[in-house]
mmCIF file of C-alpha atoms in Angstrom:
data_model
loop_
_atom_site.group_PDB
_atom_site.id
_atom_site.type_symbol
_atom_site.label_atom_id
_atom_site.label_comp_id
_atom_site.label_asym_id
_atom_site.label_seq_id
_atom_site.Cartn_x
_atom_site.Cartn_y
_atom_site.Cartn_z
ATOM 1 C CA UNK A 1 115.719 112.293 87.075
ATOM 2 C CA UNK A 2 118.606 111.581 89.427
ATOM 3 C CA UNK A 3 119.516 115.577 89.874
ATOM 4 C CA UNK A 4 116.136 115.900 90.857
ATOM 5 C CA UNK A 5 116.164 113.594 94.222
ATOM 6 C CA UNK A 6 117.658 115.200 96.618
ATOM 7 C CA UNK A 7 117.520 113.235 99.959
ATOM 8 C CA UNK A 8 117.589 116.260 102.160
ATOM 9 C CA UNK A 9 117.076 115.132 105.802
ATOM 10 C CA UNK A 10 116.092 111.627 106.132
ATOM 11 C CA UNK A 11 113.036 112.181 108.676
ATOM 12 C CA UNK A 12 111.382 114.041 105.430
ATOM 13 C CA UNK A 13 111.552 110.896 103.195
ATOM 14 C CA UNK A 14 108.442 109.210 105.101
ATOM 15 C CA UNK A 15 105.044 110.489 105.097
ATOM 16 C CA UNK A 16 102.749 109.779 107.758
ATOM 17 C CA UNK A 17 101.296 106.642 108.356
ATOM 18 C CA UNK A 18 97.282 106.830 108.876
ATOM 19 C CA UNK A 19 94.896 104.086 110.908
ATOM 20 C CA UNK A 20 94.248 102.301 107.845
ATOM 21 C CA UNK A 21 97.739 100.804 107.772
ATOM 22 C CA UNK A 22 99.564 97.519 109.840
ATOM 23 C CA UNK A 23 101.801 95.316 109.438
ATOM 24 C CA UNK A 24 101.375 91.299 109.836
ATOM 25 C CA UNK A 25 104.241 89.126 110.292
ATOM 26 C CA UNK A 26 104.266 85.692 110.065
ATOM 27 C CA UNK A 27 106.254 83.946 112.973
ATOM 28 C CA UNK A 28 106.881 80.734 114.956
ATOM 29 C CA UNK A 29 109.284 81.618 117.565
ATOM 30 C CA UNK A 30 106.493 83.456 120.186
ATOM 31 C CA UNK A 31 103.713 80.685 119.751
ATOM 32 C CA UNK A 32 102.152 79.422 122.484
ATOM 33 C CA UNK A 33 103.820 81.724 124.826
ATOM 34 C CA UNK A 34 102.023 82.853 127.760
ATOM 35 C CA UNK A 35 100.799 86.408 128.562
ATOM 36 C CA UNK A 36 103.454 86.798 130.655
ATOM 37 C CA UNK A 37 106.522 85.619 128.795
ATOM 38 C CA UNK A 38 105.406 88.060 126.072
ATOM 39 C CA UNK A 39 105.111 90.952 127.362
ATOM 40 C CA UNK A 40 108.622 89.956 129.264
ATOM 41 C CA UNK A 41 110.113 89.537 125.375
ATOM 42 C CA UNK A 42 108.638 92.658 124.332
ATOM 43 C CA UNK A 43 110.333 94.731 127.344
ATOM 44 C CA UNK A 44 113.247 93.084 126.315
ATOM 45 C CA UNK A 45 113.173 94.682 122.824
ATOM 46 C CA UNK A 46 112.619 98.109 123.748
ATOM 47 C CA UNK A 47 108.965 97.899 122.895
ATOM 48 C CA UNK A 48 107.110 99.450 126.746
ATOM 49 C CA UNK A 49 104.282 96.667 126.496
ATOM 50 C CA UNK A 50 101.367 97.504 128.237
ATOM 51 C CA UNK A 51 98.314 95.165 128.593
ATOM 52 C CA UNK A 52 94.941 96.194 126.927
ATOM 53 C CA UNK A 53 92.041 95.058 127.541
ATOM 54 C CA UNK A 54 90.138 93.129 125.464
ATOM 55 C CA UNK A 55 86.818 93.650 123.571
ATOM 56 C CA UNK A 56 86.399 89.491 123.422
ATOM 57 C CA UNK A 57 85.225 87.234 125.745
ATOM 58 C CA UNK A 58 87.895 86.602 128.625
ATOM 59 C CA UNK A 59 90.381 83.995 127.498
ATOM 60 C CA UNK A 60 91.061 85.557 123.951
ATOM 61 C CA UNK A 61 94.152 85.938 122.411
ATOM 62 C CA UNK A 62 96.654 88.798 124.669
ATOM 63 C CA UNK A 63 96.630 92.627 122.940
ATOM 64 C CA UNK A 64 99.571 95.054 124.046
ATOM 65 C CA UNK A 65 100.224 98.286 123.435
ATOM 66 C CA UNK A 66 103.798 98.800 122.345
ATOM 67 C CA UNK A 67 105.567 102.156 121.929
ATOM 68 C CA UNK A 68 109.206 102.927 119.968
ATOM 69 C CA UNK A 69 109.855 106.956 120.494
ATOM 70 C CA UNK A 70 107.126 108.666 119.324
ATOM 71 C CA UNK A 71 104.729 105.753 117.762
ATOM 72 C CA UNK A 72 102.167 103.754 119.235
ATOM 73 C CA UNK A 73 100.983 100.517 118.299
ATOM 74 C CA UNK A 74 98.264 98.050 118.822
ATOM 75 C CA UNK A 75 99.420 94.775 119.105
ATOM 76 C CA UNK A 76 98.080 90.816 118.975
ATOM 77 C CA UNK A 77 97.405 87.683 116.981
ATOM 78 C CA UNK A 78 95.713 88.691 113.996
ATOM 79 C CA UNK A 79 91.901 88.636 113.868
ATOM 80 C CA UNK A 80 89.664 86.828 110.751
ATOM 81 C CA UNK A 81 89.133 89.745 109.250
ATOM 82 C CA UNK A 82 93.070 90.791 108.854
ATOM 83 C CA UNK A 83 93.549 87.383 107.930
ATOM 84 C CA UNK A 84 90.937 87.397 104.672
ATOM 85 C CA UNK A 85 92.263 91.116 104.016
ATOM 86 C CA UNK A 86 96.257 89.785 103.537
ATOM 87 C CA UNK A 87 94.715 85.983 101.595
ATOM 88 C CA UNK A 88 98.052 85.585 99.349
ATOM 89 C CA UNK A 89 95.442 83.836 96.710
ATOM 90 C CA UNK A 90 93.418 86.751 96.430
ATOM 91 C CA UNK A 91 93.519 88.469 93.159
ATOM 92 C CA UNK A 92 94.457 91.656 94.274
ATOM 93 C CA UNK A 93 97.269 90.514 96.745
ATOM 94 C CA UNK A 94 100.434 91.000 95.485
ATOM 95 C CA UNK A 95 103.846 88.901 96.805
ATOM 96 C CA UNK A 96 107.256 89.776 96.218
ATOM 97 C CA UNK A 97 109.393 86.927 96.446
ATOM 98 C CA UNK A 98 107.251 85.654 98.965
ATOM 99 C CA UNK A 99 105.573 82.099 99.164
ATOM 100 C CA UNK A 100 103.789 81.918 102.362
ATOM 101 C CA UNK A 101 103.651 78.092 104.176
ATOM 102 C CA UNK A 102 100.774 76.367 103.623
ATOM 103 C CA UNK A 103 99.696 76.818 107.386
ATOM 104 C CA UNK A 104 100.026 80.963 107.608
ATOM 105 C CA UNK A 105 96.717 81.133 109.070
ATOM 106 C CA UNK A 106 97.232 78.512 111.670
ATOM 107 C CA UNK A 107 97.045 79.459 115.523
ATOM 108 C CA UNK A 108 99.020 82.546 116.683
ATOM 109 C CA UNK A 109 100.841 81.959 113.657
ATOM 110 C CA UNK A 110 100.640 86.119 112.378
ATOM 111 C CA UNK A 111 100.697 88.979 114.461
ATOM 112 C CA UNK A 112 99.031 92.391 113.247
ATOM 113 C CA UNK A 113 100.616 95.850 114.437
ATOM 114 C CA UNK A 114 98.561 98.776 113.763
ATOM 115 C CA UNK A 115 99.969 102.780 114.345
ATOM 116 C CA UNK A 116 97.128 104.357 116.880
ATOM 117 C CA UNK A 117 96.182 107.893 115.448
ATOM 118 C CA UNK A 118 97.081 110.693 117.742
ATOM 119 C CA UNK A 119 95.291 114.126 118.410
ATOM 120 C CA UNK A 120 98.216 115.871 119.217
ATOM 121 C CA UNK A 121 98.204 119.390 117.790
ATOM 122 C CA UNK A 122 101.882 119.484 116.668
ATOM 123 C CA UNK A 123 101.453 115.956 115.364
ATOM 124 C CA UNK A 124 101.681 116.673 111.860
ATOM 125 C CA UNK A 125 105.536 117.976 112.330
ATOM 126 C CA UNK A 126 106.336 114.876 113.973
ATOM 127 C CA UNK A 127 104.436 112.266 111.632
ATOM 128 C CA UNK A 128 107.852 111.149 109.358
ATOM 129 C CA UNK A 129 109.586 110.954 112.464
ATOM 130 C CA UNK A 130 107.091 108.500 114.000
ATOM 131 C CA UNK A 131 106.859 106.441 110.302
ATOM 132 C CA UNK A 132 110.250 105.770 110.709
ATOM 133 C CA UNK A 133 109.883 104.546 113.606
ATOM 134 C CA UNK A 134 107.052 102.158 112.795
ATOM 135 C CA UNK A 135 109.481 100.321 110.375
ATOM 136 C CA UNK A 136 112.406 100.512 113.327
ATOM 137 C CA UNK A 137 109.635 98.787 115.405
ATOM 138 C CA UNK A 138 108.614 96.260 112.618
ATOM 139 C CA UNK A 139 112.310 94.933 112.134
ATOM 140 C CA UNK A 140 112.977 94.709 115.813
ATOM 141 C CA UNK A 141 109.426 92.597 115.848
ATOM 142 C CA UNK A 142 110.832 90.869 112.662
ATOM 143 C CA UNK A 143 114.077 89.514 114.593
ATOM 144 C CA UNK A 144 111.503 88.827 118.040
ATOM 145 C CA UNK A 145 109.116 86.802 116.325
ATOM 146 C CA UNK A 146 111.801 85.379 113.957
ATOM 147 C CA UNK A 147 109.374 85.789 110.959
ATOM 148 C CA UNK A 148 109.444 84.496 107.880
ATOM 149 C CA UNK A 149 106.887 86.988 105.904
ATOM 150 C CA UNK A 150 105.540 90.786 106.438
ATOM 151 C CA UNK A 151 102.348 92.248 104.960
ATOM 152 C CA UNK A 152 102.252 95.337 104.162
ATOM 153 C CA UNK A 153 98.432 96.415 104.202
ATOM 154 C CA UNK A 154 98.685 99.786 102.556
ATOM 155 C CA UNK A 155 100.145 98.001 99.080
ATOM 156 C CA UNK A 156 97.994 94.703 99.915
ATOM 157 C CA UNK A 157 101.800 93.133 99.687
ATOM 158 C CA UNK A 158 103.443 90.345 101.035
ATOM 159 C CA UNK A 159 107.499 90.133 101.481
ATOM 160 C CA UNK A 160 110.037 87.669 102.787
ATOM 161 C CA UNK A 161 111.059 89.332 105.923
ATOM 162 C CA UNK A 162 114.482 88.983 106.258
ATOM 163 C CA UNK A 163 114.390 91.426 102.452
ATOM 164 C CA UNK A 164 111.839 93.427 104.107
ATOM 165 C CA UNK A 165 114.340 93.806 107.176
ATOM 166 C CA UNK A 166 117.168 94.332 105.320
ATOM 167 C CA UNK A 167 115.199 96.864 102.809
ATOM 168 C CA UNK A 168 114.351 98.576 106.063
ATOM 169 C CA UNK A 169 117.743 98.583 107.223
ATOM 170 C CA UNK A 170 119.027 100.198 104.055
ATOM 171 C CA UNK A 171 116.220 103.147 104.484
ATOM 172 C CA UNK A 172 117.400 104.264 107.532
ATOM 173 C CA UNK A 173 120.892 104.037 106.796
ATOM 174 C CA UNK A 174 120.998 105.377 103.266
ATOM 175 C CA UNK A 175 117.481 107.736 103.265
ATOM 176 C CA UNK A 176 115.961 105.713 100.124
ATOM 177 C CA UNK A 177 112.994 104.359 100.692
ATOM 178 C CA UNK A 178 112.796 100.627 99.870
ATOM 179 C CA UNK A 179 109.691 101.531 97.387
ATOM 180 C CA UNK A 180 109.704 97.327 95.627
ATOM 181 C CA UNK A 181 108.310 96.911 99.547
ATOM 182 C CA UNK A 182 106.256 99.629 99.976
ATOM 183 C CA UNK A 183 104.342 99.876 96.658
ATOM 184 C CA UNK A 184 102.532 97.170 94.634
ATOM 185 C CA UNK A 185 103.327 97.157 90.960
ATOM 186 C CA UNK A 186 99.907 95.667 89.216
ATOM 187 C CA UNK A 187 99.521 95.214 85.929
ATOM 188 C CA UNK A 188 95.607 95.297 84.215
ATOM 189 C CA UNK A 189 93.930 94.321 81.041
ATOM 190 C CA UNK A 190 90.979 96.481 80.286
ATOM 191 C CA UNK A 191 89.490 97.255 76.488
ATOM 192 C CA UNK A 192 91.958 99.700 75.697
ATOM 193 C CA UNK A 193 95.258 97.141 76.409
ATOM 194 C CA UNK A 194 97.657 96.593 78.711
ATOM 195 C CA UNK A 195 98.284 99.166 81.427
ATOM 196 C CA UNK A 196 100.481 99.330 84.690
ATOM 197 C CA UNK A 197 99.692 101.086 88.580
ATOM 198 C CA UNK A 198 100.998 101.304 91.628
ATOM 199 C CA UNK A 199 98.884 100.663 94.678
ATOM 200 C CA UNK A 200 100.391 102.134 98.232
ATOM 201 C CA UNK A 201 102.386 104.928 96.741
ATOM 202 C CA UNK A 202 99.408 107.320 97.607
ATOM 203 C CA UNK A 203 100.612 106.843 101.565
ATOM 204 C CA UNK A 204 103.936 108.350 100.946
ATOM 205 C CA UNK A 205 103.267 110.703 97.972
ATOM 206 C CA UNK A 206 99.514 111.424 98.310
ATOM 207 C CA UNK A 207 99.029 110.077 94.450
ATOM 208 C CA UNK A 208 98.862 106.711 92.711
ATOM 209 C CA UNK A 209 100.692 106.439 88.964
ATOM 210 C CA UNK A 210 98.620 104.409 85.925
ATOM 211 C CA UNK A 211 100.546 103.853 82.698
ATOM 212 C CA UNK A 212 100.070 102.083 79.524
ATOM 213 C CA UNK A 213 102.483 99.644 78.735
ATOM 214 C CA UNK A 214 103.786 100.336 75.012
ATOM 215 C CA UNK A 215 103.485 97.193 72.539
ATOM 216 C CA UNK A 216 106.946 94.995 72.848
ATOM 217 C CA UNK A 217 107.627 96.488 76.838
ATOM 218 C CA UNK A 218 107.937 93.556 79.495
ATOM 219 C CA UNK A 219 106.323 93.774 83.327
ATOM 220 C CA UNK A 220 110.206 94.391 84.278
ATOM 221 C CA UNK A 221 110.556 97.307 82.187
ATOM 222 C CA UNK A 222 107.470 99.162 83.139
ATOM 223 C CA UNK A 223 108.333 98.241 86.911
ATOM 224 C CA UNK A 224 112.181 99.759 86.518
ATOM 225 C CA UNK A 225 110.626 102.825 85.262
ATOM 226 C CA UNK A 226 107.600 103.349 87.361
ATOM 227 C CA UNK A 227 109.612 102.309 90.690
ATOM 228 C CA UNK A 228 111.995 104.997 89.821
ATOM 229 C CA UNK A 229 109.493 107.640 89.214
ATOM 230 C CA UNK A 230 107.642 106.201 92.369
ATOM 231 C CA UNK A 231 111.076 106.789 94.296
ATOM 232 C CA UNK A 232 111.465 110.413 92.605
ATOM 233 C CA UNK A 233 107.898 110.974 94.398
ATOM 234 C CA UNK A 234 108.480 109.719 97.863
ATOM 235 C CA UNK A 235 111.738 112.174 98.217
ATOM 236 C CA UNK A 236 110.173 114.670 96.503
ATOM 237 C CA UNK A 237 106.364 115.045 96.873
ATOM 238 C CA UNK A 238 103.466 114.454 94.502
ATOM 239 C CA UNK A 239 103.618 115.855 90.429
ATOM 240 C CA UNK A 240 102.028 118.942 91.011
ATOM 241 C CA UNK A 241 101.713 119.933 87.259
ATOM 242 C CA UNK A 242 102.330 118.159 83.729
ATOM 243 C CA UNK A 243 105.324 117.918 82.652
ATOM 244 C CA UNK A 244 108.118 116.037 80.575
ATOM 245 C CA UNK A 245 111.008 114.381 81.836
ATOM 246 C CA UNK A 246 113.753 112.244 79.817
ATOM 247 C CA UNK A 247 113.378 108.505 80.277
ATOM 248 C CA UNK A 248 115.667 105.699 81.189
ATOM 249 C CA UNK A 249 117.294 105.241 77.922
ATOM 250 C CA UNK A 250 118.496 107.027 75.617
ATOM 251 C CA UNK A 251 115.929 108.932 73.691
ATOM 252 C CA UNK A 252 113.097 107.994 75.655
ATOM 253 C CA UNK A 253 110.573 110.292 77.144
ATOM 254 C CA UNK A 254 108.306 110.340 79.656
ATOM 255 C CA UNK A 255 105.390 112.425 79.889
ATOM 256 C CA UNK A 256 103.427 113.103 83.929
ATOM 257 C CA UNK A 257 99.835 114.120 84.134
ATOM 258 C CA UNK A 258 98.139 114.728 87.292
ATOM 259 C CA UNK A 259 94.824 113.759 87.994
ATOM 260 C CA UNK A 260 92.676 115.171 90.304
ATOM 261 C CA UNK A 261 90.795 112.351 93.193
ATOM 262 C CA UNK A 262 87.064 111.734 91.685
ATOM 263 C CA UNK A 263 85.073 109.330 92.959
ATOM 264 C CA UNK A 264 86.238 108.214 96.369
ATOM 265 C CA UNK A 265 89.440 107.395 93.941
ATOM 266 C CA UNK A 266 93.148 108.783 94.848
ATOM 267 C CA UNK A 267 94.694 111.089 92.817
ATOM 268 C CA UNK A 268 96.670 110.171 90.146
ATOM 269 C CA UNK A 269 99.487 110.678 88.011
ATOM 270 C CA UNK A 270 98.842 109.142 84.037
ATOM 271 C CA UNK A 271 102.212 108.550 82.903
ATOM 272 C CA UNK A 272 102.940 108.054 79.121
ATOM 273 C CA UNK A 273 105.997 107.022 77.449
ATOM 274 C CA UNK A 274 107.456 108.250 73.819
ATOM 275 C CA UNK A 275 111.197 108.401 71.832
ATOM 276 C CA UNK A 276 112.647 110.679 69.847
ATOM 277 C CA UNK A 277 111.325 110.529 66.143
#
């Protein structure tokens, strides 16, 4: 699959990022700041804070604006509700070699950025320009709030920040997306067996992947093979037809379905795996 990835310009390798989306670090360096010293740190990194006003009684927590070329983001300690939606001990979290402190939650300990939509008319041209830029402005707010974890809300995943930062780093330098950081690898048991999907891969490549795992594979081997097919979709675009592909090893196959979105469910891509006979 390698001679099929073609990086092409960089700016094409990220998708648009939607509402839905934000990041939440985890940080202890800007607690208990005042309005004012924040907004000063924020000018300091580039970010053009501006003030918003907020919804809450007067005396809540600050909310800024901040804006990195063409992306704008809502800004502020994290509300309840983001809070229960990132809960490491949830089932459906995922964490990749991240252990969050006991105290995460505590006081102006995270910080929630989330892209505002625009209704620009050309902004569909400019929408992998401005995700790149949200992930310039999350590792410059990495490095500000010195953090120790990011969640990313599209993949319901958690990740040390300094990997996330230097995943990041290696993006915009190199054009491969970091996709361990990006996508959640979950494995399932249903009545069937064991089976495998990625949740958050649907931002970037409008379609989710679901495979079984054969009898004897490991979680590490279905991840190396589904985070490189996952990769060959970000640069690439979504599996528009079914079609067969040689695997990792030698002899191996692998065999791409798409499936159309039913349900309120994403589309999907059923991958199946085989070997020479």
């Amino acid at each position: 699959m390698a001679d099929e990835m073609g990086a092409g310009n960089t700016d094409d390798l990220i998708l648009p990022v939607p509402p839905e989306p934000f990041g939440l670090i985890v940080g202890g360096a800007m607690r208990g700041q005042s309005v004012d010293a924040l907004e000063t740190a924020l000018r300091h990194m580039g970010l053009r804070p501006e003030r918003v006003a907020l919804e809450a009684a007067d005396g809540g927590p600050p909310r800024f604006r901040l804006r990195f070329g063409a992306v704008a983001v809502l800004a502020g300690p994290a509300a309840d509700h983001a809070l229960d939606a990132a809960d490491p001990d949830h089932p459906s979290t995922s964490l990749l070699a991240a252990s969050l402190p006991r105290e995460w939650r505590g006081d102006d300990h995270c910080w929630m950025f989330v892209p505002e939509p625009t209704d620009e008319p050309a902004a569909a041209t400019a929408q992998p320009t401005q995700m790149r830029e949200f992930f310039k402005m999350l590792v410059l707010l990495i490095d500000l709030f010195d953090a120790s974890h990011l969640f990313w809300s599209p993949a319901r995943l958690w990740s040390d920040a300094a990997q996330f930062r230097a995943a990041i780093a290696e993006m915009l330098a190199s054009g491969m997306p970091p996709v361990l950081h990006l996508v959640a690898f979950r494995r399932r048991e249903d009545a069937d067996g064991a089976s495998m999907g990625t949740r958050g891969l649907a931002l970037f490549a409008g379609q989710e992947l679901e495979a079984r795992i054969p009898e004897g594979w490991t979680v590490a081997d279905m991840v190396k093979r589904l985070s490189r097919l996952a990769l060959d979709m970000m640069l690439n675009g979504p599996v528009r037809h079914d079609r067969t592909m040689r695997g990792l090893e030698s002899g191996e196959w692998i065999d791409l379905s798409p499936s159309p979105a039913t349900g309120g469910q994403r589309s999907s891509v059923i991958v199946e795996f085989g070997r020479d006979r």
